[in-house]
Coordinates of C-alpha atoms in Angstrom, one line a residue:
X11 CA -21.8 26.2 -36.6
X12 CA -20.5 30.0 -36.4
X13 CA -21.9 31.6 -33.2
X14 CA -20.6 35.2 -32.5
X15 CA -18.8 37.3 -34.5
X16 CA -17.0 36.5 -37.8
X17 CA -13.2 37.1 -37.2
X18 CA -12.1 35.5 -40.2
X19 CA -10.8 31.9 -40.6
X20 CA -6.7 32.8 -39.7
X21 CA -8.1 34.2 -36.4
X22 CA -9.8 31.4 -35.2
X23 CA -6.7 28.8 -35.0
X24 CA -5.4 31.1 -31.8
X25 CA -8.9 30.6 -29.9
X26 CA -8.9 28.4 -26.9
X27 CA -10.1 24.7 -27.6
X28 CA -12.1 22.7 -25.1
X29 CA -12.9 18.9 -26.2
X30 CA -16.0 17.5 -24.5
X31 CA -13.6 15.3 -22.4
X32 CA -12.2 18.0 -20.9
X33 CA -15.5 18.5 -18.3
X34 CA -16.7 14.7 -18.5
X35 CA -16.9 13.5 -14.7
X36 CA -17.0 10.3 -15.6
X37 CA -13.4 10.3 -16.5
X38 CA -10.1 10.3 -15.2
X39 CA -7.2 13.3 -15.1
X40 CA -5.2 10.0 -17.2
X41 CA -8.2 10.0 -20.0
X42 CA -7.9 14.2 -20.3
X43 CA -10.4 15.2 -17.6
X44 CA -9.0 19.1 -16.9
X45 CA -11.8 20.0 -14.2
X46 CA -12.1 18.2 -10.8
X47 CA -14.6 15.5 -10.4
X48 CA -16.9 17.1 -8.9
X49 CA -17.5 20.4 -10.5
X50 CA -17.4 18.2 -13.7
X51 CA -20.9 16.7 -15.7
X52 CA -21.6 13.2 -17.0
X53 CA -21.1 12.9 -20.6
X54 CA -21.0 16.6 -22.2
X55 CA -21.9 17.3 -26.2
X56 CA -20.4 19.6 -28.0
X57 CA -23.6 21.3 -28.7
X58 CA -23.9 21.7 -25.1
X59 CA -20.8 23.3 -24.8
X60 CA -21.7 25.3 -27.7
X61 CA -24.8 26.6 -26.2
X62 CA -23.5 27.2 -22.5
X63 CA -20.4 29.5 -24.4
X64 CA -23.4 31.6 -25.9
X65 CA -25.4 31.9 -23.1
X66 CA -21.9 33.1 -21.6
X67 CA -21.4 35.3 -24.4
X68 CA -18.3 34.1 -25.5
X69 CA -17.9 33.4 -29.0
X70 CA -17.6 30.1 -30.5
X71 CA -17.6 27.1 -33.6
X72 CA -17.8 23.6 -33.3
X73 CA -15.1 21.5 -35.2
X74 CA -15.2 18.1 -36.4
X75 CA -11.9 16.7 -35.0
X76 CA -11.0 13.8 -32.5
X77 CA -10.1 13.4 -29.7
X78 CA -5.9 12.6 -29.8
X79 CA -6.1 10.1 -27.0
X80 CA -9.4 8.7 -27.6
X81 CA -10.1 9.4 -31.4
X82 CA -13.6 7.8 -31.5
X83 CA -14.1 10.4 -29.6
X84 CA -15.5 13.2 -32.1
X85 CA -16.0 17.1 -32.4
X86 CA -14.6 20.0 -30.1
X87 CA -15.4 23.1 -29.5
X88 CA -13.0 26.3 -30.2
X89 CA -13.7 29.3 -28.0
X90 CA -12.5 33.3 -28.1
X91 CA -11.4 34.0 -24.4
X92 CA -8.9 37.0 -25.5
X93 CA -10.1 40.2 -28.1
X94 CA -7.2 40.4 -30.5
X95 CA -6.3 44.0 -28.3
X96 CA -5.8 41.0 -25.6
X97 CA -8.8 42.3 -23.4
X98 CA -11.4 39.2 -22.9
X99 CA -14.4 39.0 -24.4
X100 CA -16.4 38.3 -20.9
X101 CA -14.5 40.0 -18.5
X102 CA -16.1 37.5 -15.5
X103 CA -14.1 34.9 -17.7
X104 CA -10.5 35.5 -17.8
X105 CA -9.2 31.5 -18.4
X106 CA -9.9 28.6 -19.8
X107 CA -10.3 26.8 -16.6
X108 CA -13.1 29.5 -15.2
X109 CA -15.1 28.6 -18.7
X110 CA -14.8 24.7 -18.4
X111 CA -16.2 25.3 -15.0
X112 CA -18.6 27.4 -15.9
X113 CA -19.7 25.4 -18.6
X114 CA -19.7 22.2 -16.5
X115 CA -22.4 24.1 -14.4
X116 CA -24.4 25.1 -17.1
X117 CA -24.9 21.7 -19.1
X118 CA -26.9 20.0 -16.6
X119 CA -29.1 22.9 -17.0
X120 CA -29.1 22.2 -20.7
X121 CA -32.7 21.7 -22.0
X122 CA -32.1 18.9 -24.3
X123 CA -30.6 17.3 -20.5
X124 CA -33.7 18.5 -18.6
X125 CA -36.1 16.6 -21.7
X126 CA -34.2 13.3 -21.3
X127 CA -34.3 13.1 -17.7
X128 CA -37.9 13.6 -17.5
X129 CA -38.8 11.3 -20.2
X130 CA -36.8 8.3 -18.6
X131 CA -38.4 9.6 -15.5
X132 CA -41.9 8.9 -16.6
X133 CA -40.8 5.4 -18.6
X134 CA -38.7 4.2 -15.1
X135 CA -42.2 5.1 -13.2
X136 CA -44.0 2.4 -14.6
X137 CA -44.3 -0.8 -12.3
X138 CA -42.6 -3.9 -13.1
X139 CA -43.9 -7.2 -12.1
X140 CA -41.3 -9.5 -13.6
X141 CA -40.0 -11.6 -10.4
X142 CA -36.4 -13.1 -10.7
X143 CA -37.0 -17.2 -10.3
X144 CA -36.2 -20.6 -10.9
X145 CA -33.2 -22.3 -10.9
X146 CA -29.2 -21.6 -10.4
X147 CA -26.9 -22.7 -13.5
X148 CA -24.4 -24.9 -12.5

């Protein structure tokens, strides 16, 4: 999935690449966490990322590669920071490390996110009357 402009395929293998891992909170610095804890998200996609880098108006492609530490651990994202002049694309984003955490603050905001929650919202809501009883196991 192409999103901004076409640079040609020998341009692209100089843009920046952020894994999904890179912003996940719920892992550590060791796994390949790059953001601190807490400006990071739960569980990132790559479509996510994808669609908080055009809302940012940074230009971007999703690849189907692993993850080298954790390779069940599928897809990244590859993102233009730099014009090929060397002046960036979004000049409030000069590194990688503003965009991961600007990304990490836009995917909660993600609407597929905000349709999830409030669909396990309203299936959580309904009561439960199943009491734990009986006996201990031995």
């Amino acid at each position: 999935m192409d999103v901004g402009g076409s640079d040609g395929g020998s341009s692209i293998k100089k843009w920046n690449v952020i894994y999904p891992v890179y912003l996940n909170s719920k892992k550590t610095v060791a796994e390949g966490r790059r953001i601190a804890a807490a400006k990071a998200c739960a569980d990132p996609t790559c479509s996510e990322i994808l669609d908080s880098c055009t809302y940012l108006k940074i230009p971007c492609k999703i690849e189907d590669k692993a993850y080298p530490r954790d390779f069940f651990q599928r897809g990244r994202v590859r993102v233009q920071l730099q014009n090929e002049d060397g002046s960036p694309v979004n000049p409030a984003i000069r590194t990688k490390k503003q965009l991961m955490i600007q990304i990490a603050e836009l995917v909660p905001k993600h609407q597929g996110r905000t349709k999830k929650q409030e669909s396990s919202a309203s299936s959580s809501a309904a009561p439960t009357s199943k009491s734990k009883g009986g006996k201990k196991k031995k």
